[in-house]
Each structure stands twice: as C-alpha cells, then as structure tokens.
Amino acid sequence: MKRICSIGFGTTLTACLFTCLLTAWAQQPPHVYPKENTGSHFMAPAMPAPHELPEVRELPKILTWADGSGSIRSFNDWERRRNEIAAQIQYYGIGTKPDVSPEQVKARMNGDTLIVDVTVGDETLTLRSTIHYPTTGKPPYALMIGTSMLALPKLLFEDRPIATMNFHEAQVNDYSQWRPHKERGEHDFDRLYPDLKDNGAYSEWAWGMSRLIDGLQQLGSEKTKIDIQRIGVSGCSYAGKMALFCGAFDERIALTIAQEPGGGGAAAWRISHQMDSVECLDKTDYHWFLESMRDNFHGDNVYRLPYDHHELCAMICPRALLLLGNTDYKWLADESMRVSAQAAIEVWNYFGIGDRFGCDIVGGHPHCVLPESQYPIVGDFIDRFLLQRI
C-alpha cells in the first residue's frame, strides 16, 4: 500500500493548516449557498481565439483575474473570479450549462420517488430518482446523491441519518462507454437545447443534477424530508469526474467526493501531458468534452488552455471537497491529481478554511472499491459537512 497524497486530514495536519495558514478573515465563508450560481450576474471575461492565447507552462494562478490585471483582494472578489473560471471551462472545455428559471421546473413526489419536469419551449424532460431514507435520526435528513450510482460503501451510511439517491444521468444524456448510446444532438437534453448539440456530456450531466436539486428546493423539506443545505454528491471513475463537475457548477452542494476521477477530473491537463500511459487531453473520451478542445489544445497546445483542472476543483471553494485516488492504476494520472490538489488547496487556505479540502491517494485495492484505510477520511468529511458536526 502506497499513499502519495494526504492533504487536509488528520489531527496534526489539520492543526498545522489552521495554525500556519489561517488568515485574518473577520468571518468564515459559508459552507453552502441557497443558489445554483451566486455569480451569475457577472459578465464572462474575454474569450480569445485559441491561437491568440499565450503559452503558459505552469499551472495558471487561480486567484489572478482572467485579464491579468491583478489578483483578488477579498473573499467578496472570489464570487466574480469563480465565475470567470466557470465561463472559461464552459467555453473552451465542456460547453454551456444553460440557466433554467424556476417557472420551467415542476416537481412532485410519488411515494419516495422525486419526479422533476423541466420544460424549455415546447419540449419537456423528466427526471426520476428514488430517495432511500435512513432508519436512524429524524427529518429533514442530509442527502448524498450518487452520480450514476453511489460507489461509497453502504456501511458508511448505515448508522448515519443520511438519505441517499442516485442521479440517473442517462435521463439527460445516455452516453456510455459500455452500452449502446445515442450520439451528439440525439440526447434528451438536445431536444430542449438543439443549439447546444456540440456540448460535452459533463456540462449536460451537471445541468441535470442541478434540476434534481431544483426539485428538492421547490418542494421543500416537509414534502421531501431533505435538508437542502446538506446535500452531497459522490461518484467514482467517469462518475467521479461527473461528481466533480456537478459540485463545481452548483453551489447548493455542500460536499463533493470525487472518487478516482482520473484524467479530465481533478488531474491537471498540463501535468498529465508530461506523463506516459495516463489519461490526458489527447487520450480521453471526447463524448465527455467539446470536440473543439482536442482540436484547439492537442499536444503542446495544452499550454495555451487558459485554465486547468486545479481551477475546476477550486470552483467548489468555500464548500467542501474530498478527492480520493488509487496508486495501482496508472491511467488515472493520480500524480497529476496530487499536483492539482496542492495548487487548489491554496484557495481554501487563502480564506482560512483549509480543513474543507481533502486529498487522499492510496493503493492496494481494486478500482472504485474504497479501502478501509480511507473510511476515516470519508467518514470525517461526511460527519462534518453533511451532518454538520463541525
């Protein structure tokens, strides 16, 4: 067993983070927000053509404004900077996650099943997901949503008052690496947004997750038995990427656990490009991303990408993020994720909340099978950020 990354967990390390890195903020930032995107009112930064972008070999500085005019000076600036990153990731990487007004969403419960209808123009897309309620505690409950499925062990939830449900992403975009599927422009999402047919799956799946949360928010805790302020998302492998994008693009998610997300997830494209036999920008599944990203940023052009995935991770700040890796699978590019994590945690540290970020990479277990050695860190994040035992 080899552990190559352990950030933000453990009594000694956490104490050091607070003692050495705590900054003088008058009040700690919120753990979660009531809106999908608090920075939606900010204009996107300029988006130069790919060939006009400068070559930047080091990881871009997260806290620096997109136009290079300086760095953010306060936590209030983070809302705007976070939205700059979100705009760049959509424009160059995954495609647009469209806004939805409350009037376009109609939700209802059928027994324990949440049903959400989303209408755009003359088209309606329906999402269904069954909520599994705990046998302990009292409502309203915290909720952990599995992206595609909840890969975390059931044992972690048996004695905790946390409900669980799965986001069935095929209801939005049915792309799969293992079964027959539709192509771009043919998915249910595309019926609603035909102009976004070039989108990658991760923008569309993040959109679908947000519509489920819309439904929970619209119905309220008396009907759903769910506390909207205590929602987590988690998934593994391609669904670990999905969890990361969902958490990054919806500020109503209090805790994101990305389990073995691999390249295209938390790993930085620039770092992965320098490694052999790993998932990198030239060797990934482009159903997940804009085809134009490969055309524009292949090979050494990756250094022209104006963002990298340490910034995707940082979008989750000030909320909680836990990254889990597996050294036994080189393809996952976990060394790249380690470098990305070390860059991303600087944002949480800057605001004096380094304990809300964790990264733990350890081998000796099959892919997507959480080893018992990682139970404590996962349990700690669940207890603190879903059960609010902070």
Tab-separated table of C-alpha atoms in Angstrom:
chain	number	residue	atom	x	y	z
A	1	MET	CA	0.000	0.000	0.000
A	2	LYS	CA	1.367	3.389	-1.025
A	3	ARG	CA	-0.100	6.752	-0.076
A	4	ILE	CA	1.121	9.636	-2.266
A	5	CYS	CA	-1.282	12.363	-1.231
A	6	SER	CA	-2.791	13.180	2.127
A	7	ILE	CA	-3.924	16.784	2.312
A	8	GLY	CA	-6.249	18.349	4.817
A	9	PHE	CA	-6.872	15.331	7.033
A	10	GLY	CA	-5.526	14.083	10.315
A	11	THR	CA	-5.236	15.888	13.641
A	12	THR	CA	-1.646	17.014	13.154
A	13	LEU	CA	-2.008	18.172	9.560
A	14	THR	CA	-5.323	19.888	10.092
A	15	ALA	CA	-3.986	21.690	13.149
A	16	CYS	CA	-0.988	22.827	11.114
A	17	LEU	CA	-3.246	24.123	8.371
A	18	PHE	CA	-5.164	26.219	10.875
A	19	THR	CA	-2.109	27.393	12.810
A	20	CYS	CA	0.164	28.139	9.884
A	21	LEU	CA	-2.214	29.138	7.134
A	22	LEU	CA	-5.204	30.774	8.815
A	23	THR	CA	-5.690	34.288	7.503
A	24	ALA	CA	-7.331	37.180	9.246
A	25	TRP	CA	-10.849	36.977	7.868
A	26	ALA	CA	-13.449	38.548	10.146
A	27	GLN	CA	-15.953	35.760	9.481
A	28	GLN	CA	-15.581	32.318	7.939
A	29	PRO	CA	-17.136	31.899	4.481
A	30	PRO	CA	-20.405	29.934	4.170
A	31	HIS	CA	-20.372	26.151	3.891
A	32	VAL	CA	-23.084	26.166	1.199
A	33	TYR	CA	-25.312	28.593	-0.702
A	34	PRO	CA	-29.046	28.754	-1.487
A	35	LYS	CA	-28.434	29.486	-5.197
A	36	GLU	CA	-27.033	27.392	-8.029
A	37	ASN	CA	-24.633	30.160	-9.054
A	38	THR	CA	-24.203	33.210	-6.855
A	39	GLY	CA	-22.042	34.866	-9.505
A	40	SER	CA	-24.434	34.546	-12.435
A	41	HIS	CA	-24.761	38.339	-12.669
A	42	PHE	CA	-21.100	38.779	-13.590
A	43	MET	CA	-20.154	39.119	-17.249
A	44	ALA	CA	-17.859	36.467	-18.678
A	45	PRO	CA	-14.272	37.534	-19.363
A	46	ALA	CA	-12.949	37.971	-22.889
A	47	MET	CA	-12.534	34.659	-24.712
A	48	PRO	CA	-9.677	34.974	-27.214
A	49	ALA	CA	-9.381	32.538	-30.098
A	50	PRO	CA	-7.238	29.552	-29.045
A	51	HIS	CA	-4.318	30.558	-31.299
A	52	GLU	CA	-4.309	34.012	-29.647
A	53	LEU	CA	-3.951	32.645	-26.121
A	54	PRO	CA	-0.497	32.878	-24.513
A	55	GLU	CA	1.505	29.750	-23.797
A	56	VAL	CA	1.607	29.140	-20.037
A	57	ARG	CA	3.541	26.049	-18.989
A	58	GLU	CA	2.995	26.307	-15.244
A	59	LEU	CA	-0.460	25.895	-13.723
A	60	PRO	CA	-2.413	29.164	-14.111
A	61	LYS	CA	-2.733	31.178	-10.918
A	62	ILE	CA	-6.209	30.626	-9.530
A	63	LEU	CA	-6.567	33.931	-7.682
A	64	THR	CA	-5.431	36.108	-10.617
A	65	TRP	CA	-8.060	37.853	-12.740
A	66	ALA	CA	-8.569	36.411	-16.222
A	67	ASP	CA	-7.324	39.635	-17.861
A	68	GLY	CA	-4.091	39.536	-15.831
A	69	SER	CA	-4.824	42.877	-14.177
A	70	GLY	CA	-4.032	41.616	-10.678
A	71	SER	CA	-5.294	39.247	-8.025
A	72	ILE	CA	-8.383	39.119	-5.870
A	73	ARG	CA	-8.094	41.000	-2.578
A	74	SER	CA	-11.007	39.707	-0.508
A	75	PHE	CA	-13.450	36.847	-0.230
A	76	ASN	CA	-16.074	39.069	-1.876
A	77	ASP	CA	-13.902	39.028	-5.010
A	78	TRP	CA	-13.999	35.230	-5.156
A	79	GLU	CA	-17.579	35.143	-6.459
A	80	ARG	CA	-16.506	37.031	-9.584
A	81	ARG	CA	-13.253	35.096	-10.031
A	82	ARG	CA	-15.059	31.778	-9.622
A	83	ASN	CA	-17.458	32.816	-12.368
A	84	GLU	CA	-14.548	33.686	-14.667
A	85	ILE	CA	-13.217	30.156	-14.261
A	86	ALA	CA	-16.671	28.663	-14.848
A	87	ALA	CA	-17.080	30.668	-18.047
A	88	GLN	CA	-13.677	29.572	-19.396
A	89	ILE	CA	-14.309	25.886	-18.635
A	90	GLN	CA	-17.632	26.024	-20.448
A	91	TYR	CA	-16.347	27.992	-23.443
A	92	TYR	CA	-13.154	26.020	-24.067
A	93	GLY	CA	-13.810	22.653	-22.393
A	94	ILE	CA	-17.289	21.240	-21.843
A	95	GLY	CA	-19.894	23.503	-23.438
A	96	THR	CA	-22.627	25.646	-21.962
A	97	LYS	CA	-24.604	24.701	-18.883
A	98	PRO	CA	-27.787	26.685	-19.622
A	99	ASP	CA	-29.680	28.639	-16.987
A	100	VAL	CA	-33.175	27.489	-16.023
A	101	SER	CA	-35.820	29.704	-14.433
A	102	PRO	CA	-37.961	28.414	-11.537
A	103	GLU	CA	-41.052	28.613	-13.761
A	104	GLN	CA	-39.552	25.981	-16.087
A	105	VAL	CA	-39.339	23.369	-13.304
A	106	LYS	CA	-42.255	21.415	-11.850
A	107	ALA	CA	-41.549	18.851	-9.132
A	108	ARG	CA	-43.615	16.265	-7.273
A	109	MET	CA	-43.167	13.210	-5.073
A	110	ASN	CA	-44.639	9.838	-5.974
A	111	GLY	CA	-44.115	7.893	-2.761
A	112	ASP	CA	-40.368	8.123	-2.165
A	113	THR	CA	-39.585	8.990	-5.790
A	114	LEU	CA	-38.747	12.546	-6.768
A	115	ILE	CA	-40.063	13.498	-10.219
A	116	VAL	CA	-38.893	16.692	-11.889
A	117	ASP	CA	-40.242	18.014	-15.207
A	118	VAL	CA	-38.102	20.625	-16.973
A	119	THR	CA	-39.762	22.469	-19.850
A	120	VAL	CA	-37.931	24.561	-22.439
A	121	GLY	CA	-40.111	25.849	-25.244
A	122	ASP	CA	-42.372	23.008	-26.346
A	123	GLU	CA	-40.112	20.244	-25.011
A	124	THR	CA	-40.176	18.624	-21.559
A	125	LEU	CA	-37.514	16.399	-19.990
A	126	THR	CA	-38.443	14.299	-16.944
A	127	LEU	CA	-36.048	13.186	-14.234
A	128	ARG	CA	-36.916	10.491	-11.711
A	129	SER	CA	-34.949	9.364	-8.693
A	130	THR	CA	-35.957	7.360	-5.621
A	131	ILE	CA	-34.858	8.639	-2.230
A	132	HIS	CA	-33.760	5.987	0.262
A	133	TYR	CA	-34.349	7.277	3.766
A	134	PRO	CA	-32.241	6.290	6.791
A	135	THR	CA	-33.566	4.190	9.665
A	136	THR	CA	-31.968	6.487	12.232
A	137	GLY	CA	-32.422	10.151	13.055
A	138	LYS	CA	-35.293	12.479	12.238
A	139	PRO	CA	-36.128	14.518	9.138
A	140	PRO	CA	-35.156	16.701	7.476
A	141	TYR	CA	-32.212	14.487	6.526
A	142	ALA	CA	-28.907	15.193	4.862
A	143	LEU	CA	-28.730	13.668	1.370
A	144	MET	CA	-25.894	12.018	-0.535
A	145	ILE	CA	-26.512	11.773	-4.284
A	146	GLY	CA	-24.603	9.177	-6.268
A	147	THR	CA	-23.604	10.249	-9.763
A	148	SER	CA	-24.817	7.254	-11.800
A	149	MET	CA	-24.503	5.215	-8.614
A	150	LEU	CA	-23.178	5.662	-5.098
A	151	ALA	CA	-19.869	3.818	-5.125
A	152	LEU	CA	-19.083	4.590	-1.476
A	153	PRO	CA	-19.693	1.600	0.839
A	154	LYS	CA	-23.191	1.275	2.312
A	155	LEU	CA	-21.515	0.674	5.662
A	156	LEU	CA	-20.636	4.382	5.799
A	157	PHE	CA	-24.342	5.288	5.756
A	158	GLU	CA	-25.955	2.507	7.812
A	159	ASP	CA	-25.602	4.239	11.173
A	160	ARG	CA	-25.754	7.828	9.950
A	161	PRO	CA	-29.002	9.832	9.499
A	162	ILE	CA	-28.315	10.436	5.805
A	163	ALA	CA	-30.677	9.719	2.912
A	164	THR	CA	-29.270	8.546	-0.418
A	165	MET	CA	-30.393	8.698	-4.023
A	166	ASN	CA	-28.870	8.254	-7.480
A	167	PHE	CA	-28.768	10.703	-10.351
A	168	HIS	CA	-29.595	8.636	-13.442
A	169	GLU	CA	-27.581	10.614	-15.952
A	170	ALA	CA	-28.945	8.670	-18.960
A	171	GLN	CA	-32.208	10.576	-18.484
A	172	VAL	CA	-30.295	13.640	-19.682
A	173	ASN	CA	-27.518	12.253	-21.880
A	174	ASP	CA	-27.334	8.479	-22.315
A	175	TYR	CA	-23.700	8.293	-23.431
A	176	SER	CA	-21.920	5.227	-22.067
A	177	GLN	CA	-18.587	3.594	-22.819
A	178	TRP	CA	-20.108	0.149	-22.272
A	179	ARG	CA	-23.593	0.062	-23.797
A	180	PRO	CA	-25.370	1.281	-26.946
A	181	HIS	CA	-25.996	5.009	-26.809
A	182	LYS	CA	-27.134	8.000	-28.813
A	183	GLU	CA	-24.712	10.465	-30.378
A	184	ARG	CA	-24.323	14.243	-30.040
A	185	GLY	CA	-27.522	16.004	-30.974
A	186	GLU	CA	-29.680	12.947	-30.232
A	187	HIS	CA	-29.858	13.021	-26.436
A	188	ASP	CA	-32.911	14.134	-24.460
A	189	PHE	CA	-31.006	17.268	-23.416
A	190	ASP	CA	-30.677	18.136	-27.109
A	191	ARG	CA	-34.438	18.191	-27.549
A	192	LEU	CA	-34.521	21.129	-25.147
A	193	TYR	CA	-31.338	22.802	-26.392
A	194	PRO	CA	-30.696	21.906	-30.057
A	195	ASP	CA	-28.220	24.804	-30.332
A	196	LEU	CA	-26.019	23.084	-27.716
A	197	LYS	CA	-25.658	19.775	-29.537
A	198	ASP	CA	-21.851	20.123	-29.507
A	199	ASN	CA	-21.783	20.131	-25.706
A	200	GLY	CA	-19.767	17.555	-23.827
A	201	ALA	CA	-21.655	15.193	-21.539
A	202	TYR	CA	-20.243	16.739	-18.369
A	203	SER	CA	-21.963	20.099	-18.920
A	204	GLU	CA	-25.257	18.312	-19.608
A	205	TRP	CA	-24.946	15.964	-16.645
A	206	ALA	CA	-24.144	18.899	-14.357
A	207	TRP	CA	-27.275	20.619	-15.728
A	208	GLY	CA	-29.359	17.534	-14.884
A	209	MET	CA	-28.019	17.310	-11.336
A	210	SER	CA	-28.979	20.931	-10.788
A	211	ARG	CA	-32.532	20.252	-11.958
A	212	LEU	CA	-32.895	17.478	-9.365
A	213	ILE	CA	-31.764	19.952	-6.711
A	214	ASP	CA	-34.257	22.484	-8.134
A	215	GLY	CA	-36.979	19.916	-7.497
A	216	LEU	CA	-35.895	19.293	-3.919
A	217	GLN	CA	-35.695	23.020	-3.288
A	218	GLN	CA	-39.095	23.699	-4.856
A	219	LEU	CA	-40.926	21.035	-2.843
A	220	GLY	CA	-39.255	21.825	0.473
A	221	SER	CA	-38.298	19.625	3.402
A	222	GLU	CA	-41.873	18.856	4.524
A	223	LYS	CA	-42.568	17.002	1.271
A	224	THR	CA	-39.114	15.569	0.590
A	225	LYS	CA	-37.793	15.127	4.175
A	226	ILE	CA	-34.491	16.504	2.830
A	227	ASP	CA	-32.468	19.418	4.181
A	228	ILE	CA	-31.488	21.397	1.080
A	229	GLN	CA	-28.470	22.857	2.916
A	230	ARG	CA	-26.933	19.415	3.499
A	231	ILE	CA	-26.587	17.836	0.049
A	232	GLY	CA	-23.530	15.904	-1.093
A	233	VAL	CA	-22.565	14.314	-4.420
A	234	SER	CA	-20.201	11.421	-4.980
A	235	GLY	CA	-19.176	9.103	-7.786
A	236	CYS	CA	-16.246	7.017	-8.997
A	237	SER	CA	-14.199	6.905	-12.210
A	238	TYR	CA	-16.119	8.646	-15.040
A	239	ALA	CA	-18.810	9.319	-12.428
A	240	GLY	CA	-16.100	10.753	-10.164
A	241	LYS	CA	-15.497	13.317	-12.899
A	242	MET	CA	-19.250	13.825	-13.038
A	243	ALA	CA	-19.439	14.453	-9.295
A	244	LEU	CA	-16.623	16.988	-9.570
A	245	PHE	CA	-18.302	18.934	-12.384
A	246	CYS	CA	-21.677	18.781	-10.617
A	247	GLY	CA	-20.180	20.078	-7.375
A	248	ALA	CA	-18.201	22.783	-9.147
A	249	PHE	CA	-21.204	24.105	-11.065
A	250	ASP	CA	-23.840	24.109	-8.313
A	251	GLU	CA	-23.202	26.000	-5.092
A	252	ARG	CA	-26.125	24.312	-3.347
A	253	ILE	CA	-23.954	21.194	-2.999
A	254	ALA	CA	-22.259	21.275	0.406
A	255	LEU	CA	-19.900	18.311	-0.077
A	256	THR	CA	-18.316	16.820	-3.201
A	257	ILE	CA	-16.475	13.487	-3.014
A	258	ALA	CA	-14.733	12.610	-6.289
A	259	GLN	CA	-13.513	9.018	-6.061
A	260	GLU	CA	-10.743	8.005	-8.509
A	261	PRO	CA	-11.844	10.590	-11.115
A	262	GLY	CA	-8.753	10.188	-13.301
A	263	GLY	CA	-7.735	12.428	-16.186
A	264	GLY	CA	-10.317	15.021	-17.126
A	265	GLY	CA	-11.359	15.123	-13.487
A	266	ALA	CA	-9.136	16.630	-10.808
A	267	ALA	CA	-5.885	15.872	-12.665
A	268	ALA	CA	-4.353	18.885	-14.417
A	269	TRP	CA	-4.195	18.573	-18.205
A	270	ARG	CA	-0.763	20.245	-18.272
A	271	ILE	CA	0.768	17.814	-15.789
A	272	SER	CA	-0.814	14.745	-17.387
A	273	HIS	CA	0.613	15.830	-20.771
A	274	GLN	CA	4.091	15.340	-19.312
A	275	MET	CA	3.350	11.772	-18.160
A	276	ASP	CA	3.317	8.453	-20.019
A	277	SER	CA	0.406	5.996	-20.232
A	278	VAL	CA	-2.156	8.175	-18.471
A	279	GLU	CA	-5.459	9.738	-19.452
A	280	CYS	CA	-4.560	13.144	-20.860
A	281	LEU	CA	-6.159	15.727	-23.126
A	282	ASP	CA	-5.041	13.793	-26.222
A	283	LYS	CA	-6.198	10.459	-24.802
A	284	THR	CA	-9.613	10.824	-23.246
A	285	ASP	CA	-13.206	10.158	-24.264
A	286	TYR	CA	-14.417	13.179	-26.205
A	287	HIS	CA	-18.085	12.388	-25.765
A	288	TRP	CA	-17.442	13.991	-22.364
A	289	PHE	CA	-15.915	17.223	-23.706
A	290	LEU	CA	-16.159	19.610	-26.635
A	291	GLU	CA	-14.527	18.098	-29.712
A	292	SER	CA	-13.071	21.567	-30.284
A	293	MET	CA	-10.992	21.219	-27.107
A	294	ARG	CA	-8.992	18.399	-28.725
A	295	ASP	CA	-8.697	20.368	-31.985
A	296	ASN	CA	-7.548	23.541	-30.233
A	297	PHE	CA	-5.407	22.256	-27.384
A	298	HIS	CA	-3.869	18.969	-28.552
A	299	GLY	CA	-0.173	18.271	-27.997
A	300	ASP	CA	1.839	21.198	-26.664
A	301	ASN	CA	-1.137	23.466	-27.375
A	302	VAL	CA	-2.383	22.290	-23.974
A	303	TYR	CA	-0.192	25.055	-22.564
A	304	ARG	CA	-2.480	27.608	-24.268
A	305	LEU	CA	-5.511	26.396	-22.323
A	306	PRO	CA	-6.405	29.436	-20.160
A	307	TYR	CA	-7.410	27.303	-17.172
A	308	ASP	CA	-6.614	23.889	-15.771
A	309	HIS	CA	-8.393	21.429	-13.514
A	310	HIS	CA	-6.913	22.701	-10.273
A	311	GLU	CA	-9.271	25.602	-11.014
A	312	LEU	CA	-12.199	23.240	-11.606
A	313	CYS	CA	-11.516	21.906	-8.103
A	314	ALA	CA	-11.177	25.435	-6.721
A	315	MET	CA	-14.628	26.387	-8.020
A	316	ILE	CA	-16.017	24.312	-5.141
A	317	CYS	CA	-14.428	26.631	-2.554
A	318	PRO	CA	-15.594	27.647	0.062
A	319	ARG	CA	-17.640	24.440	0.122
A	320	ALA	CA	-16.089	21.061	0.966
A	321	LEU	CA	-14.194	18.847	-1.494
A	322	LEU	CA	-12.599	15.435	-0.976
A	323	LEU	CA	-10.516	13.796	-3.723
A	324	LEU	CA	-9.746	10.078	-3.493
A	325	GLY	CA	-7.211	8.259	-5.655
A	326	ASN	CA	-5.675	4.845	-6.282
A	327	THR	CA	-1.948	4.416	-6.998
A	328	ASP	CA	-2.473	0.952	-8.518
A	329	TYR	CA	-3.981	2.339	-11.731
A	330	LYS	CA	-1.500	4.489	-13.651
A	331	TRP	CA	-4.141	5.527	-16.212
A	332	LEU	CA	-5.846	7.607	-13.501
A	333	ALA	CA	-2.907	10.057	-13.533
A	334	ASP	CA	-3.065	10.427	-9.762
A	335	GLU	CA	0.346	12.096	-9.610
A	336	SER	CA	-1.210	14.813	-11.757
A	337	MET	CA	-4.177	14.964	-9.385
A	338	ARG	CA	-1.752	15.347	-6.457
A	339	VAL	CA	-0.099	18.366	-8.095
A	340	SER	CA	-3.506	19.799	-8.939
A	341	ALA	CA	-4.709	19.285	-5.356
A	342	GLN	CA	-1.667	21.030	-3.915
A	343	ALA	CA	-2.399	24.031	-6.131
A	344	ALA	CA	-6.144	24.038	-5.431
A	345	ILE	CA	-5.902	23.888	-1.640
A	346	GLU	CA	-4.114	27.248	-1.686
A	347	VAL	CA	-7.507	28.861	-2.330
A	348	TRP	CA	-9.128	27.267	0.726
A	349	ASN	CA	-6.022	28.168	2.729
A	350	TYR	CA	-6.166	31.766	1.489
A	351	PHE	CA	-9.601	32.094	3.082
A	352	GLY	CA	-8.540	30.281	6.256
A	353	ILE	CA	-10.652	27.154	5.628
A	354	GLY	CA	-8.047	24.574	4.611
A	355	ASP	CA	-9.861	21.837	6.538
A	356	ARG	CA	-12.671	21.898	3.952
A	357	PHE	CA	-10.379	20.347	1.328
A	358	GLY	CA	-9.010	16.813	1.385
A	359	CYS	CA	-6.992	14.609	-0.943
A	360	ASP	CA	-6.072	11.015	-0.182
A	361	ILE	CA	-4.437	8.696	-2.730
A	362	VAL	CA	-3.671	5.147	-1.658
A	363	GLY	CA	-3.133	1.825	-3.442
A	364	GLY	CA	-3.778	-1.788	-2.544
A	365	HIS	CA	-7.428	-2.007	-3.618
A	366	PRO	CA	-9.486	-2.553	-6.799
A	367	HIS	CA	-10.749	0.375	-8.833
A	368	CYS	CA	-13.790	2.015	-7.212
A	369	VAL	CA	-13.612	-0.207	-4.132
A	370	LEU	CA	-12.955	2.106	-1.199
A	371	PRO	CA	-10.309	0.551	1.091
A	372	GLU	CA	-10.911	0.515	4.831
A	373	SER	CA	-7.892	2.800	5.231
A	374	GLN	CA	-9.934	5.566	3.585
A	375	TYR	CA	-13.074	5.046	5.682
A	376	PRO	CA	-11.890	7.520	8.355
A	377	ILE	CA	-11.306	10.454	5.983
A	378	VAL	CA	-14.580	9.848	4.134
A	379	GLY	CA	-16.481	9.471	7.410
A	380	ASP	CA	-14.867	12.637	8.733
A	381	PHE	CA	-15.954	14.712	5.731
A	382	ILE	CA	-19.476	13.246	5.821
A	383	ASP	CA	-19.828	13.964	9.544
A	384	ARG	CA	-18.527	17.498	9.310
A	385	PHE	CA	-20.112	18.721	6.103
A	386	LEU	CA	-23.342	16.703	5.787
A	387	LEU	CA	-24.167	16.126	9.448
A	388	GLN	CA	-22.651	19.487	10.423
A	389	ARG	CA	-20.577	18.028	13.228
A	390	ILE	CA	-18.054	20.779	12.608
